[in-house]
PDB file of C-alpha atoms in Angstrom:
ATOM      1  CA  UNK A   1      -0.484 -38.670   4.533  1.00  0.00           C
ATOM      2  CA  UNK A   2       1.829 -36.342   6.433  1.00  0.00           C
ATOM      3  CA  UNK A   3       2.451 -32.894   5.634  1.00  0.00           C
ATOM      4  CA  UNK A   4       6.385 -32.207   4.629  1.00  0.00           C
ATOM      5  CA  UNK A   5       8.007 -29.643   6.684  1.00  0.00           C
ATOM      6  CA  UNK A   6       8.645 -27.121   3.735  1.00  0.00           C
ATOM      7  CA  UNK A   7       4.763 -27.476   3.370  1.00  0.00           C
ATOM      8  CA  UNK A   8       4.158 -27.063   7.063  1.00  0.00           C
ATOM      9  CA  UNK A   9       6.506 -24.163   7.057  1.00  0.00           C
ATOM     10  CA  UNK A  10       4.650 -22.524   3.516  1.00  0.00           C
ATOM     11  CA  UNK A  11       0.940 -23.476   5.529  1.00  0.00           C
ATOM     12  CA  UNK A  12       2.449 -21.388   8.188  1.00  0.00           C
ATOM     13  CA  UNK A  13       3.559 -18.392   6.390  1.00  0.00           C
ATOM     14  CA  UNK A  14      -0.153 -18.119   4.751  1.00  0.00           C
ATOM     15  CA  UNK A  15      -1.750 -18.667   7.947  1.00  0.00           C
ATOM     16  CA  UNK A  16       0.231 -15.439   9.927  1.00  0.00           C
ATOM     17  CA  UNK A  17      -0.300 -13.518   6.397  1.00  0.00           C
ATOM     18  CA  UNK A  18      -3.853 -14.037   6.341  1.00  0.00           C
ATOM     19  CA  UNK A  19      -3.905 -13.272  10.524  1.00  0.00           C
ATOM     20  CA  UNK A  20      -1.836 -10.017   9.622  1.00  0.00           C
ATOM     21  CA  UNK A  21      -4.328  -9.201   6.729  1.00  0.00           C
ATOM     22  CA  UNK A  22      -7.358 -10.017   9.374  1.00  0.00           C
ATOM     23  CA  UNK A  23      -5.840  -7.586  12.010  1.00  0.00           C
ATOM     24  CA  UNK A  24      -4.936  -4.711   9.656  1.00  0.00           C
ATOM     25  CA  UNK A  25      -8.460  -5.043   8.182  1.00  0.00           C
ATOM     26  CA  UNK A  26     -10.161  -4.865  11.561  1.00  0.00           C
ATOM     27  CA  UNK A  27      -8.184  -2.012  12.576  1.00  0.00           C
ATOM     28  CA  UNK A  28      -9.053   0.049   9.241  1.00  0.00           C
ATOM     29  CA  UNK A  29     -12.711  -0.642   9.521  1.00  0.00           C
ATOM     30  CA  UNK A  30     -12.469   0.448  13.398  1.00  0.00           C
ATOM     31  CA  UNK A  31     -10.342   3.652  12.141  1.00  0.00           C
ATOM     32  CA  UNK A  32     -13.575   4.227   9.645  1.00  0.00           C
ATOM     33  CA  UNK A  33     -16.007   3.931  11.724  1.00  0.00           C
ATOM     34  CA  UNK A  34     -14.275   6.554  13.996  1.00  0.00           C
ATOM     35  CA  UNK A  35     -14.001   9.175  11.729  1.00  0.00           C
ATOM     36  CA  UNK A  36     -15.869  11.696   9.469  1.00  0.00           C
ATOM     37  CA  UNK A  37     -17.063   9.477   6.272  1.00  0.00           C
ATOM     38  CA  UNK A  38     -16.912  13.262   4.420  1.00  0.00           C
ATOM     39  CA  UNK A  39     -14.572  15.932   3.985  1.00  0.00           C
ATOM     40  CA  UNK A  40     -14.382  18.979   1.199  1.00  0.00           C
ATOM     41  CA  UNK A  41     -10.968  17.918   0.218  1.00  0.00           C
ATOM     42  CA  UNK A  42     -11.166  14.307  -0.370  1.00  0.00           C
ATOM     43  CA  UNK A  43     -13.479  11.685  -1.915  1.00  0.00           C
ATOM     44  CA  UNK A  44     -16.023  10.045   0.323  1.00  0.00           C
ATOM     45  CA  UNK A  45     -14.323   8.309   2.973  1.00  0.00           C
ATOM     46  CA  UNK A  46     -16.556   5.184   1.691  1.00  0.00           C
ATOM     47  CA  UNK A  47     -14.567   5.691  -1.626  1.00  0.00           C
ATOM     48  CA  UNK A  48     -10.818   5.711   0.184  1.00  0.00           C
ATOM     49  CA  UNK A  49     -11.696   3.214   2.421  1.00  0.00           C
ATOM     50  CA  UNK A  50     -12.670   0.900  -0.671  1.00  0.00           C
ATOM     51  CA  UNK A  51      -9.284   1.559  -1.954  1.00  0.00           C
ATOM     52  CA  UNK A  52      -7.490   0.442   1.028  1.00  0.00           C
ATOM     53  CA  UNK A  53      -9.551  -2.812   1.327  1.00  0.00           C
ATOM     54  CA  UNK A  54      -8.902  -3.517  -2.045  1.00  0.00           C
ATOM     55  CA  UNK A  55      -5.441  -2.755  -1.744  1.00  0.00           C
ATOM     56  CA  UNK A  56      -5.133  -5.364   1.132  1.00  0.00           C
ATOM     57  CA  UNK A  57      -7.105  -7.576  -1.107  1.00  0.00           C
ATOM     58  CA  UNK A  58      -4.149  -8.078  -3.313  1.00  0.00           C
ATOM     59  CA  UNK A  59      -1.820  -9.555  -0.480  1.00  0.00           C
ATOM     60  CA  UNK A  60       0.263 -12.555  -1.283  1.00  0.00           C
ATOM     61  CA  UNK A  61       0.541 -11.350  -4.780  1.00  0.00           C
ATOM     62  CA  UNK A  62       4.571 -11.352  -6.120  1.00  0.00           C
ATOM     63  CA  UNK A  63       6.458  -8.563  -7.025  1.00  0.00           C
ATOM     64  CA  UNK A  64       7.543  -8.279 -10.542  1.00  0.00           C
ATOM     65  CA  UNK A  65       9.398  -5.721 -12.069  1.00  0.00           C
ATOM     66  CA  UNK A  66       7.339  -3.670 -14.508  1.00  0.00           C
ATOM     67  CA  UNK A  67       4.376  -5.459 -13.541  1.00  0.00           C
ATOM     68  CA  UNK A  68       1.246  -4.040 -13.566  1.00  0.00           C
ATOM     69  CA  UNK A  69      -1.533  -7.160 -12.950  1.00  0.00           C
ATOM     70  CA  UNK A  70      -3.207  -9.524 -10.162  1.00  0.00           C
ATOM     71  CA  UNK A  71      -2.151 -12.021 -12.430  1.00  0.00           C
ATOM     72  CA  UNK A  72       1.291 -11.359 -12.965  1.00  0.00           C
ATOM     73  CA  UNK A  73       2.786  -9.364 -10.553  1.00  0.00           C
ATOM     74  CA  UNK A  74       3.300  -5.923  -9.380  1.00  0.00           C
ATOM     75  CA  UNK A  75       5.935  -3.161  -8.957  1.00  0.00           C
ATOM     76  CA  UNK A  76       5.292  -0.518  -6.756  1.00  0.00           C
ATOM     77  CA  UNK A  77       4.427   2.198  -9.046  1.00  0.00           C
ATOM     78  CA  UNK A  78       1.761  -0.685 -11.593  1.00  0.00           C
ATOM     79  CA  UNK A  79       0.431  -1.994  -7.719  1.00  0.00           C
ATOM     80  CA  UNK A  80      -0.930   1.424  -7.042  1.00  0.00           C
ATOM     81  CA  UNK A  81      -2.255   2.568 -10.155  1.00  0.00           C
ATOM     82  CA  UNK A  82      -3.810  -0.721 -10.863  1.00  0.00           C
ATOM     83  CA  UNK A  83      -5.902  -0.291  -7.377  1.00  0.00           C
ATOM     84  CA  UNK A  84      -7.142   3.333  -8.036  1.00  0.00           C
ATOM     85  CA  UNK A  85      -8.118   2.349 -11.176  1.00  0.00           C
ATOM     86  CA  UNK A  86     -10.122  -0.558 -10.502  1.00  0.00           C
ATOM     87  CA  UNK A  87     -11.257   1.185  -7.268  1.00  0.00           C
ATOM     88  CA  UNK A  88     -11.784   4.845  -8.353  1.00  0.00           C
ATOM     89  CA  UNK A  89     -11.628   4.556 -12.088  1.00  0.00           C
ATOM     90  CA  UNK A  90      -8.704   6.972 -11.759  1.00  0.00           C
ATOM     91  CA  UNK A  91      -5.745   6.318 -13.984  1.00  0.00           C
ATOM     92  CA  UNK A  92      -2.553   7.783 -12.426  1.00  0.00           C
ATOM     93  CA  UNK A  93       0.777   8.067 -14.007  1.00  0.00           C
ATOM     94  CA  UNK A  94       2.912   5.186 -13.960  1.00  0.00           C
ATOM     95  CA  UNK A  95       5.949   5.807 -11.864  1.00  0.00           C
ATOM     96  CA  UNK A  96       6.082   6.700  -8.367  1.00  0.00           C
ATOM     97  CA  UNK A  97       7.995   9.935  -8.997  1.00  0.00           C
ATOM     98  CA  UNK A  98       5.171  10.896 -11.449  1.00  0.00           C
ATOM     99  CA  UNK A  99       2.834  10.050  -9.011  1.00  0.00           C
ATOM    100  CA  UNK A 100       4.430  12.513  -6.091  1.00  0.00           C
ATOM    101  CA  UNK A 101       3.160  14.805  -8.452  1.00  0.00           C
ATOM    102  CA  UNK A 102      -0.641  14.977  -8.653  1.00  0.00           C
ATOM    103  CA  UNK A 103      -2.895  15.460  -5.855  1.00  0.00           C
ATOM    104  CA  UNK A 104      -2.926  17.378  -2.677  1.00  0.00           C
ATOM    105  CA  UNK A 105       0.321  17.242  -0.433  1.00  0.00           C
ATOM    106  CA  UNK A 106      -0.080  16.099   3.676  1.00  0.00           C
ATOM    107  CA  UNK A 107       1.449  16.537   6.033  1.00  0.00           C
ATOM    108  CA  UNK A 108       1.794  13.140   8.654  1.00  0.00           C
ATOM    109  CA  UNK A 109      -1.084  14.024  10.591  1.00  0.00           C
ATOM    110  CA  UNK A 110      -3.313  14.168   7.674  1.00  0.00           C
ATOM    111  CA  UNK A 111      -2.889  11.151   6.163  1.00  0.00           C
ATOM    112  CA  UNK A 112      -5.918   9.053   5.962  1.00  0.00           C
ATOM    113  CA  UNK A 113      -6.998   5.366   4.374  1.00  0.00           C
ATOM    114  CA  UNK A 114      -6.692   5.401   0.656  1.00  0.00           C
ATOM    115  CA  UNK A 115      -3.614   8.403   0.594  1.00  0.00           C
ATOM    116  CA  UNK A 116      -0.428   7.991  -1.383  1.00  0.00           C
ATOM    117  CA  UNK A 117       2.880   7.338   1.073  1.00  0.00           C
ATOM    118  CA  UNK A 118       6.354   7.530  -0.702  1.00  0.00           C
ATOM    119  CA  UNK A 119       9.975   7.184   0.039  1.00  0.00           C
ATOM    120  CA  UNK A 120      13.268   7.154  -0.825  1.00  0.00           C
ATOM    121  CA  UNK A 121      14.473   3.706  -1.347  1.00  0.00           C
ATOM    122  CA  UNK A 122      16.843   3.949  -4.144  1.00  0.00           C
ATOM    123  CA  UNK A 123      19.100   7.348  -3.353  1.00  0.00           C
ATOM    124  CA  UNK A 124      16.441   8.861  -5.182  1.00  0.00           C
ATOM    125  CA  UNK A 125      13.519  11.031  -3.933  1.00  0.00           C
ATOM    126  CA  UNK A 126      10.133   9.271  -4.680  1.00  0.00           C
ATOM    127  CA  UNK A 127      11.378   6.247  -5.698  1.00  0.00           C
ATOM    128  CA  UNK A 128       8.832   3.618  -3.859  1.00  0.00           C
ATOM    129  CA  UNK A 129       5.037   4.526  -3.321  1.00  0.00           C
ATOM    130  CA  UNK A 130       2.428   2.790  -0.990  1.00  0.00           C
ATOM    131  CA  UNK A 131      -1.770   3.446  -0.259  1.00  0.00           C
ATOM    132  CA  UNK A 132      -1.832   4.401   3.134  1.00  0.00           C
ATOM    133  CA  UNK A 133      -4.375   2.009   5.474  1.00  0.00           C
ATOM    134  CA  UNK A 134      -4.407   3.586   8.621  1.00  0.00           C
ATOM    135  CA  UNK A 135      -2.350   3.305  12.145  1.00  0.00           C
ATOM    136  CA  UNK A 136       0.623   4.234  10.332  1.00  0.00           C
ATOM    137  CA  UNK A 137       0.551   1.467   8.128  1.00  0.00           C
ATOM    138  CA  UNK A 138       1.180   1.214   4.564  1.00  0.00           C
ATOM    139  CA  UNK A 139       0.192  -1.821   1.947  1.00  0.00           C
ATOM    140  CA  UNK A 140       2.968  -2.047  -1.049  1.00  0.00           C
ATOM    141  CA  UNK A 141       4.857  -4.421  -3.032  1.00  0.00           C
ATOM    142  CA  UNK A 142       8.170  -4.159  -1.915  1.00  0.00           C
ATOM    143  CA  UNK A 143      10.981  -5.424  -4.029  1.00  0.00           C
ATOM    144  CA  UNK A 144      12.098  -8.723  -6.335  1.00  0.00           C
ATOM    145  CA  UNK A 145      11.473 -11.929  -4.083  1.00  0.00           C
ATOM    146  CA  UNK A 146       8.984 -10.502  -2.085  1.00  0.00           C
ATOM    147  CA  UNK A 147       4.999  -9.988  -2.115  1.00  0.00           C
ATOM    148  CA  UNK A 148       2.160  -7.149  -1.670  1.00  0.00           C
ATOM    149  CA  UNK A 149       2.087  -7.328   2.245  1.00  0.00           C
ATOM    150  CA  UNK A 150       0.969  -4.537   4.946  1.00  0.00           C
ATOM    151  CA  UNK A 151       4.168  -2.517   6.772  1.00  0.00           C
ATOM    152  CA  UNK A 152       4.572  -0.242   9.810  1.00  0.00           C
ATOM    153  CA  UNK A 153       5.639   2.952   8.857  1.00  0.00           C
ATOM    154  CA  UNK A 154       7.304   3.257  12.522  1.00  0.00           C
ATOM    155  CA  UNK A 155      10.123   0.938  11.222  1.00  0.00           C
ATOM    156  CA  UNK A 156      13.347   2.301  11.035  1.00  0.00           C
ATOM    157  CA  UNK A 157      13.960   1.441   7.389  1.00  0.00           C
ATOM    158  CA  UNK A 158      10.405   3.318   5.866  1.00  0.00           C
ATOM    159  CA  UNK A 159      10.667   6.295   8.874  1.00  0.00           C
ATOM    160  CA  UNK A 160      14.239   7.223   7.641  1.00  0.00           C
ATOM    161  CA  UNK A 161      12.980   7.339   3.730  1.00  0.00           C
ATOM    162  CA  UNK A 162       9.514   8.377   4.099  1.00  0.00           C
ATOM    163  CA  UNK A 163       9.417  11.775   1.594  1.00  0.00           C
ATOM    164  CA  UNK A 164       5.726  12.294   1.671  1.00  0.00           C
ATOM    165  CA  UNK A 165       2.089  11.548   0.933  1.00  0.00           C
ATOM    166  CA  UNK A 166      -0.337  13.155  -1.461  1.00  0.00           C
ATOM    167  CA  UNK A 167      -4.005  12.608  -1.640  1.00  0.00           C
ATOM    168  CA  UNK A 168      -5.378  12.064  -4.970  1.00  0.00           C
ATOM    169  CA  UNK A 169      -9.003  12.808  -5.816  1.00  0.00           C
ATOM    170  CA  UNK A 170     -11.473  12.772  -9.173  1.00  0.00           C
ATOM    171  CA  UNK A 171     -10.990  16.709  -7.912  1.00  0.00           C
ATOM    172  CA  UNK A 172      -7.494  16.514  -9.003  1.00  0.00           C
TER     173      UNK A 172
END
């Protein structure tokens, strides 16, 4: 039986998502391994890096407006809080703009696996939010159409609207 092209085409999407996924993993255990797995400010760096993983975890999964599950969909704001709370056992506030307000603020060179990125994508200051995974790369779900996928934070688009990160602890 032969494979349709639109099948083909959908095999081949999976396959470079899952390759991307592979990669991005690889180069956050490889950041871990490299650095301090404790710091005063922060939970264990076991803890953050758990969030991250399970943050990639969730690739593939649609964007929904409003949504908040694995099983439904996610916006931005329900993606993030549902990974530090099934992660962390941290419930955060439900919109990104709440969420740019708990935590510690970083600066660029600070931020580690597991830290909050956000940006300005609607002509309004913390309007999109991310969990930062390491070599400037940030797991989200993006918009309507679209899935949970890893993104460079070096692309024009993100660079020009980044507004910040924050670094949320039990501390907190």
């Amino acid at each position: 039986m032969a494979i349709l092209p639109l099948q083909m085409q959908a095999l081949y999407r999976k396959l470079r998502t899952m390759q991307r996924l592979a990669l991005t993993l690889l180069a956050l255990l490889l950041a871990a391994c490299a650095t301090p797995s404790h710091s005063p400010e922060r939970a264990s760096g076991g803890d953050t890096n758990e969030v991250a993983l399970y943050a990639m975890s969730l690739a593939d999964t649609p964007y929904r407006y409003g949504g908040n599950s694995a099983e439904n969909g996610f916006d931005c704001s329900g993606f993030v809080q549902h990974v530090y709370l099934n992660t962390l056992g941290m419930k955060l506030p439900r919109t990104s703009h709440e969420m740019s307000q708990v935590g510690v603020n970083l600066e660029t060179g600070q931020l580690r696996p597991g830290d909050l990125v956000f940006f300005n994508t609607r002509k309004k200051p913390f309007s999109h939010v991310g969990i930062y995974v390491g070599e400037e790369r940030f797991v989200h779900s993006p918009s309507s159409g679209r899935a949970i996928m890893v993104t460079s934070m070096r692309e024009d688009y993100w660079r020009s609207r980044y507004n910040g990160a924050r670094r949320v602890t039990s501390a907190n």
